[in-house]
Short mmCIF file of C-alpha atoms in Angstrom, two decimals:
data_model
loop_
_atom_site.label_atom_id
_atom_site.label_comp_id
_atom_site.label_asym_id
_atom_site.label_seq_id
_atom_site.Cartn_x
_atom_site.Cartn_y
_atom_site.Cartn_z
CA MET A 1 -51.19 -69.43 14.37
CA SER A 2 -49.49 -66.28 14.67
CA VAL A 3 -46.93 -65.16 17.58
CA ALA A 4 -48.90 -62.54 19.54
CA ALA A 5 -51.57 -65.12 19.34
CA ARG A 6 -50.10 -67.63 20.79
CA ARG A 7 -48.90 -65.37 23.43
CA ILE A 8 -52.81 -64.33 24.43
CA TRP A 9 -53.98 -67.79 24.51
CA VAL A 10 -50.67 -68.34 27.18
CA TRP A 11 -51.15 -65.40 28.89
CA ALA A 12 -54.92 -66.37 28.99
CA TYR A 13 -54.62 -69.69 30.65
CA LEU A 14 -51.89 -68.46 32.98
CA ILE A 15 -54.18 -66.44 34.17
CA GLY A 16 -57.17 -68.88 34.17
CA VAL A 17 -54.72 -71.41 35.86
CA LEU A 18 -54.14 -68.14 38.72
CA LEU A 19 -58.15 -67.79 39.16
CA ALA A 20 -58.65 -71.56 39.86
CA CYS A 21 -56.11 -71.93 42.29
CA LEU A 22 -57.91 -68.83 43.96
CA ALA A 23 -61.18 -70.09 44.00
CA ILE A 24 -59.90 -73.69 45.00
CA GLY A 25 -56.72 -72.41 48.31
CA PHE A 26 -59.09 -68.69 49.20
CA PRO A 27 -59.41 -68.32 52.70
CA THR A 28 -63.01 -68.13 52.90
CA ASP A 29 -63.86 -68.73 56.02
CA ALA A 30 -61.19 -67.37 58.09
CA LEU A 31 -61.46 -63.77 55.92
CA ARG A 32 -64.46 -64.02 55.97
CA ALA A 33 -64.44 -63.91 59.88
CA HIS A 34 -61.42 -61.41 60.15
CA VAL A 35 -63.29 -59.03 57.67
CA ALA A 36 -66.86 -59.36 59.73
CA HIS A 37 -65.03 -58.61 62.91
CA ARG A 38 -62.64 -55.27 61.41
CA LEU A 39 -66.62 -54.25 60.10
CA SER A 40 -67.62 -54.07 63.31
CA ALA A 41 -63.99 -52.79 64.74
CA GLY A 42 -64.51 -49.70 62.76
CA LEU A 43 -68.46 -49.03 63.04
CA PRO A 44 -69.07 -47.87 66.45
CA GLY A 45 -72.11 -50.07 67.90
CA VAL A 46 -72.69 -51.95 66.19
CA SER A 47 -72.01 -56.02 64.35
CA VAL A 48 -71.40 -57.04 61.17
CA SER A 49 -72.24 -60.67 59.06
CA ILE A 50 -70.78 -61.62 55.94
CA GLU A 51 -72.73 -64.66 53.92
CA GLY A 52 -69.95 -65.61 52.05
CA ILE A 53 -66.84 -63.88 50.10
CA ARG A 54 -64.79 -64.99 47.04
CA PRO A 55 -61.95 -63.18 45.21
CA ALA A 56 -62.39 -60.48 42.68
CA LEU A 57 -60.94 -59.11 39.62
CA PRO A 58 -58.80 -56.30 40.28
CA PRO A 59 -57.65 -57.94 42.84
CA GLY A 60 -59.67 -57.69 46.16
CA ALA A 61 -63.08 -59.52 47.92
CA GLU A 62 -66.76 -59.76 46.99
CA LEU A 63 -68.64 -59.84 49.86
CA GLN A 64 -72.22 -61.44 50.05
CA GLY A 65 -75.49 -60.87 52.82
CA VAL A 66 -73.51 -58.25 54.40
CA GLY A 67 -75.80 -57.54 57.53
CA VAL A 68 -75.60 -54.53 60.10
CA TYR A 69 -77.04 -55.38 63.65
CA ARG A 70 -77.34 -53.20 66.85
CA ALA A 71 -78.45 -55.25 69.50
CA GLY A 72 -79.18 -58.15 67.07
CA ALA A 73 -81.39 -56.04 65.57
CA PRO A 74 -80.96 -56.03 62.06
CA LEU A 75 -80.61 -52.27 60.59
CA LEU A 76 -79.67 -53.12 56.69
CA MET A 77 -78.49 -55.89 54.71
CA LEU A 78 -76.00 -54.97 51.53
CA GLU A 79 -76.86 -57.70 48.88
CA ARG A 80 -72.88 -57.41 47.27
CA LEU A 81 -70.09 -55.34 48.02
CA ARG A 82 -66.70 -55.25 46.33
CA VAL A 83 -63.13 -54.71 48.69
CA THR A 84 -60.33 -53.62 46.81
CA PRO A 85 -57.33 -52.94 48.24
CA GLU A 86 -55.32 -49.39 46.98
CA LEU A 87 -52.05 -51.02 45.42
CA LEU A 88 -48.84 -49.10 45.91
CA SER A 89 -50.78 -48.31 49.69
CA LEU A 90 -50.27 -52.37 50.41
CA ILE A 91 -46.33 -51.51 50.88
CA GLY A 92 -47.12 -49.35 53.78
CA GLU A 93 -48.58 -49.40 57.39
CA ALA A 94 -51.79 -48.16 56.77
CA THR A 95 -53.70 -50.13 53.77
CA LEU A 96 -56.82 -47.91 51.40
CA TYR A 97 -59.65 -49.64 49.99
CA ARG A 98 -61.76 -48.86 48.06
CA PHE A 99 -65.26 -50.74 48.30
CA GLN A 100 -68.72 -50.17 46.25
CA GLY A 101 -72.04 -52.11 46.22
CA SER A 102 -75.67 -52.75 46.25
CA VAL A 103 -77.94 -52.34 49.06
CA ALA A 104 -81.38 -51.71 48.85
CA GLY A 105 -82.07 -51.05 45.46
CA GLY A 106 -79.80 -48.54 44.81
CA GLU A 107 -75.40 -48.24 46.09
CA ILE A 108 -72.83 -47.41 48.09
CA SER A 109 -69.12 -46.49 47.50
CA GLY A 110 -66.33 -45.12 49.38
CA SER A 111 -63.11 -45.87 51.28
CA ALA A 112 -61.39 -46.87 54.37
CA GLN A 113 -58.35 -46.62 55.67
CA GLY A 114 -56.70 -48.26 59.63
CA GLN A 115 -54.68 -45.75 61.13
CA ALA A 116 -50.91 -46.80 60.38
CA ALA A 117 -49.63 -45.15 64.20
CA LYS A 118 -48.96 -48.33 66.33
CA GLU A 119 -51.08 -46.58 69.28
CA GLN A 120 -54.56 -46.53 67.60
CA ARG A 121 -53.86 -49.22 66.03
CA GLY A 122 -57.49 -50.99 64.85
CA ALA A 123 -58.70 -47.97 65.17
CA VAL A 124 -60.31 -46.89 61.06
CA ARG A 125 -60.92 -43.74 59.16
CA MET A 126 -63.88 -44.15 56.43
CA GLN A 127 -65.82 -41.95 54.70
CA ALA A 128 -69.02 -43.64 52.57
CA GLN A 129 -71.45 -42.06 50.17
CA TRP A 130 -74.95 -43.52 48.60
CA SER A 131 -77.56 -42.80 46.83
CA GLY A 132 -80.98 -44.81 45.25
CA VAL A 133 -81.74 -46.75 48.67
CA LEU A 134 -85.60 -47.54 48.72
CA LEU A 135 -87.12 -46.82 52.82
CA GLN A 136 -89.16 -49.46 52.14
CA ARG A 137 -85.98 -52.13 51.57
CA LEU A 138 -84.27 -51.16 55.07
CA PRO A 139 -85.10 -53.74 58.34
CA ALA A 140 -84.18 -51.02 61.03
CA LEU A 141 -87.37 -48.88 59.21
CA GLN A 142 -89.76 -52.12 58.65
CA GLY A 143 -93.32 -51.70 60.60
CA ILE A 144 -91.96 -49.32 63.30
CA HIS A 145 -94.78 -48.58 65.56
CA GLY A 146 -96.51 -50.16 62.89
CA SER A 147 -96.53 -47.26 60.25
CA ARG A 148 -94.57 -47.37 57.06
CA VAL A 149 -92.58 -45.59 55.39
CA SER A 150 -91.00 -45.51 51.75
CA GLY A 151 -89.03 -42.83 49.79
CA ARG A 152 -85.19 -42.89 48.16
CA MET A 153 -82.49 -42.11 50.16
CA GLU A 154 -79.08 -40.47 49.66
CA GLY A 155 -76.05 -39.18 51.45
CA SER A 156 -72.28 -39.27 52.80
CA LEU A 157 -71.05 -40.12 56.19
CA ALA A 158 -67.40 -39.53 57.74
CA LEU A 159 -65.67 -41.73 60.27
CA SER A 160 -62.27 -40.13 61.63
CA ASP A 161 -60.26 -42.48 63.46
CA GLN A 162 -61.15 -40.87 66.69
CA GLY A 163 -64.57 -42.71 66.33
CA SER A 164 -66.60 -39.48 65.87
CA LEU A 165 -68.59 -39.46 62.56
CA THR A 166 -70.42 -36.67 60.44
CA GLY A 167 -72.61 -37.14 57.26
CA LYS A 168 -75.26 -35.54 55.37
CA LEU A 169 -79.12 -37.32 55.05
CA ARG A 170 -81.41 -36.85 52.03
CA VAL A 171 -84.51 -38.08 51.39
CA VAL A 172 -86.84 -37.73 48.75
CA ASP A 173 -90.19 -38.39 47.56
CA SER A 174 -91.04 -39.81 50.59
CA GLN A 175 -94.70 -41.81 52.13
CA VAL A 176 -95.43 -42.68 55.76
CA GLU A 177 -98.37 -44.40 56.91
CA LEU A 178 -99.08 -43.70 60.21
CA ALA A 179 -100.47 -46.62 62.53
CA ARG A 180 -102.43 -44.02 65.11
CA PRO A 181 -103.35 -41.51 63.36
CA LEU A 182 -101.49 -37.59 63.16
CA PHE A 183 -103.87 -34.08 63.40
CA ASP A 184 -106.60 -37.14 62.36
CA HIS A 185 -104.82 -38.07 58.97
CA LYS A 186 -102.64 -41.39 58.76
CA ASN A 187 -101.01 -40.89 55.26
CA PHE A 188 -97.90 -38.21 54.39
CA ASN A 189 -96.20 -37.28 51.28
CA PHE A 190 -93.22 -35.75 52.06
CA ARG A 191 -90.95 -33.69 48.79
CA SER A 192 -87.49 -34.30 50.38
CA PHE A 193 -86.15 -33.89 53.76
CA ASP A 194 -82.55 -33.15 54.50
CA ALA A 195 -80.50 -33.08 57.93
CA ASP A 196 -76.98 -33.06 59.39
CA LEU A 197 -75.60 -35.71 61.55
CA SER A 198 -73.41 -36.67 63.90
CA LEU A 199 -72.24 -39.02 65.88
CA GLN A 200 -71.14 -38.27 69.71
CA ASN A 201 -70.55 -40.48 72.94
CA ARG A 202 -73.24 -43.02 71.50
CA THR A 203 -75.48 -40.19 70.64
CA ILE A 204 -77.10 -38.91 67.46
CA VAL A 205 -77.24 -35.25 66.78
CA VAL A 206 -80.28 -34.08 64.29
CA ARG A 207 -79.04 -30.87 63.33
CA ASN A 208 -80.89 -28.21 60.40
CA GLY A 209 -83.49 -31.16 59.77
CA ARG A 210 -85.71 -29.32 57.23
CA LEU A 211 -88.87 -31.71 55.53
CA ARG A 212 -90.78 -30.51 52.44
CA GLY A 213 -94.35 -32.35 51.96
CA ASN A 214 -97.94 -32.05 50.27
CA GLU A 215 -99.67 -31.61 53.39
CA MET A 216 -97.32 -29.35 55.40
CA ASP A 217 -93.08 -28.66 56.90
CA ALA A 218 -91.30 -28.66 59.50
CA GLU A 219 -87.57 -27.96 61.47
CA LEU A 220 -86.13 -29.42 63.73
CA SER A 221 -83.55 -30.77 65.67
CA GLY A 222 -82.39 -33.57 68.85
CA THR A 223 -80.93 -36.59 69.94
CA VAL A 224 -80.95 -39.69 69.73
CA LEU A 225 -79.47 -41.54 72.71
CA LEU A 226 -78.56 -45.17 71.66
CA ASP A 227 -77.92 -46.50 74.64
CA PRO A 228 -80.17 -44.87 77.32
CA PRO A 229 -79.73 -45.47 80.80
CA ALA A 230 -83.58 -47.70 81.84
CA GLY A 231 -85.93 -45.31 82.95
CA SER A 232 -83.93 -42.14 80.40
CA ALA A 233 -85.70 -41.08 77.48
CA ALA A 234 -83.52 -41.82 74.23
CA LEU A 235 -85.68 -39.22 71.98
CA ASN A 236 -85.19 -36.07 72.71
CA ILE A 237 -86.37 -34.44 69.35
CA SER A 238 -88.08 -30.79 68.73
CA GLY A 239 -88.79 -27.89 66.36
CA ARG A 240 -92.16 -26.48 64.14
CA VAL A 241 -94.52 -27.48 62.13
CA THR A 242 -96.10 -25.64 59.50
CA PRO A 243 -99.69 -27.28 58.16
CA HIS A 244 -100.72 -26.23 54.90
CA HIS A 245 -103.44 -24.36 54.18
CA ALA A 246 -105.11 -26.48 52.39
CA PHE A 247 -104.34 -29.22 54.26
CA MET A 248 -105.85 -26.92 57.95
CA ALA A 249 -109.10 -27.10 55.90
CA ARG A 250 -109.60 -30.02 55.59
CA LEU A 251 -109.18 -30.91 59.33
CA GLU A 252 -111.47 -27.98 60.67
CA GLY A 253 -113.53 -29.43 63.05
CA SER A 254 -111.44 -32.08 64.02
CA LEU A 255 -108.71 -30.06 65.93
CA PRO A 256 -108.13 -28.12 69.20
CA ALA A 257 -109.57 -24.06 67.94
CA GLY A 258 -106.44 -23.65 69.60
CA LEU A 259 -104.04 -25.19 67.01
CA MET A 260 -106.73 -23.39 64.19
CA ARG A 261 -106.56 -19.80 65.50
CA ARG A 262 -102.29 -20.48 64.60
CA ARG A 263 -101.27 -18.19 62.04
CA THR A 264 -97.77 -19.19 62.25
CA ALA A 265 -95.80 -22.43 63.22
CA ILE A 266 -97.24 -24.93 65.60
CA PRO A 267 -94.16 -25.73 67.91
CA PHE A 268 -93.56 -29.57 68.81
CA LYS A 269 -90.97 -32.20 71.36
CA ILE A 270 -91.07 -35.50 70.23
CA SER A 271 -89.64 -37.39 73.73
CA GLY A 272 -89.19 -40.72 75.09
CA PRO A 273 -88.45 -44.75 74.35
CA LEU A 274 -87.67 -46.12 71.10
CA ASP A 275 -90.11 -48.25 71.14
CA SER A 276 -93.67 -45.79 72.68
CA PRO A 277 -92.48 -42.28 71.64
CA ALA A 278 -94.76 -39.04 72.87
CA LEU A 279 -95.48 -36.30 71.01
CA SER A 280 -96.69 -32.83 72.04
CA PHE A 281 -97.64 -29.64 70.90
CA ASN A 282 -97.20 -26.30 72.51
#
């Protein structure tokens, strides 16, 4: 065996021993609890649970079964999330982490960094982007008021160390099956939906919402309160819907005459609690 080959075998043996030591002595439970706590602290209004964690190369950790919850209800489940620190940032006060994982048939990636300032220690800056996420596999969208939603979602978000969140959302090839008919119609197909999102004082603000569908187009904006006071409306969404001519022709006789005579977009409003919103047209 040549000198080069012996060196390769020696290094392979040392790396194998190192990995075995990591696997045996890896502080799984303690680290899992610590990471779940830090993620929950960095994401306003939600809690995080982790089913499993193990060491990974390049140096880092692979999280398995990462669940994100709000008020005990599941929002999404990441099957796998690999987190690796930037090695040079380990010697500073604020460590930069890169992450990449899979969620609902799609991929998510981004970075997070803790605030170095002592007075803001624990605050987190984060950027993330995702693509190919299947709406029908997100727990938060399963069976909303008996309805079914499918489609592919992509987007991005940025979380500042002050807790403000901004993002963009895009959904393509979506289908909505309503529990209760709208315009005497239960199934709607949408080619795309785009919107700008932000989080302000525990209120989700939706801007520039544009929906393009086979039956209708719509523009919308408004707010969603995450923790509405008792008796107040969580939803306050308004906009304009433009039914396509062929769709209106199919509905002739089932809609009020006032709507059938409209030649412009029809204003609408969605308001009320999340579990039983009310839809009205002007």
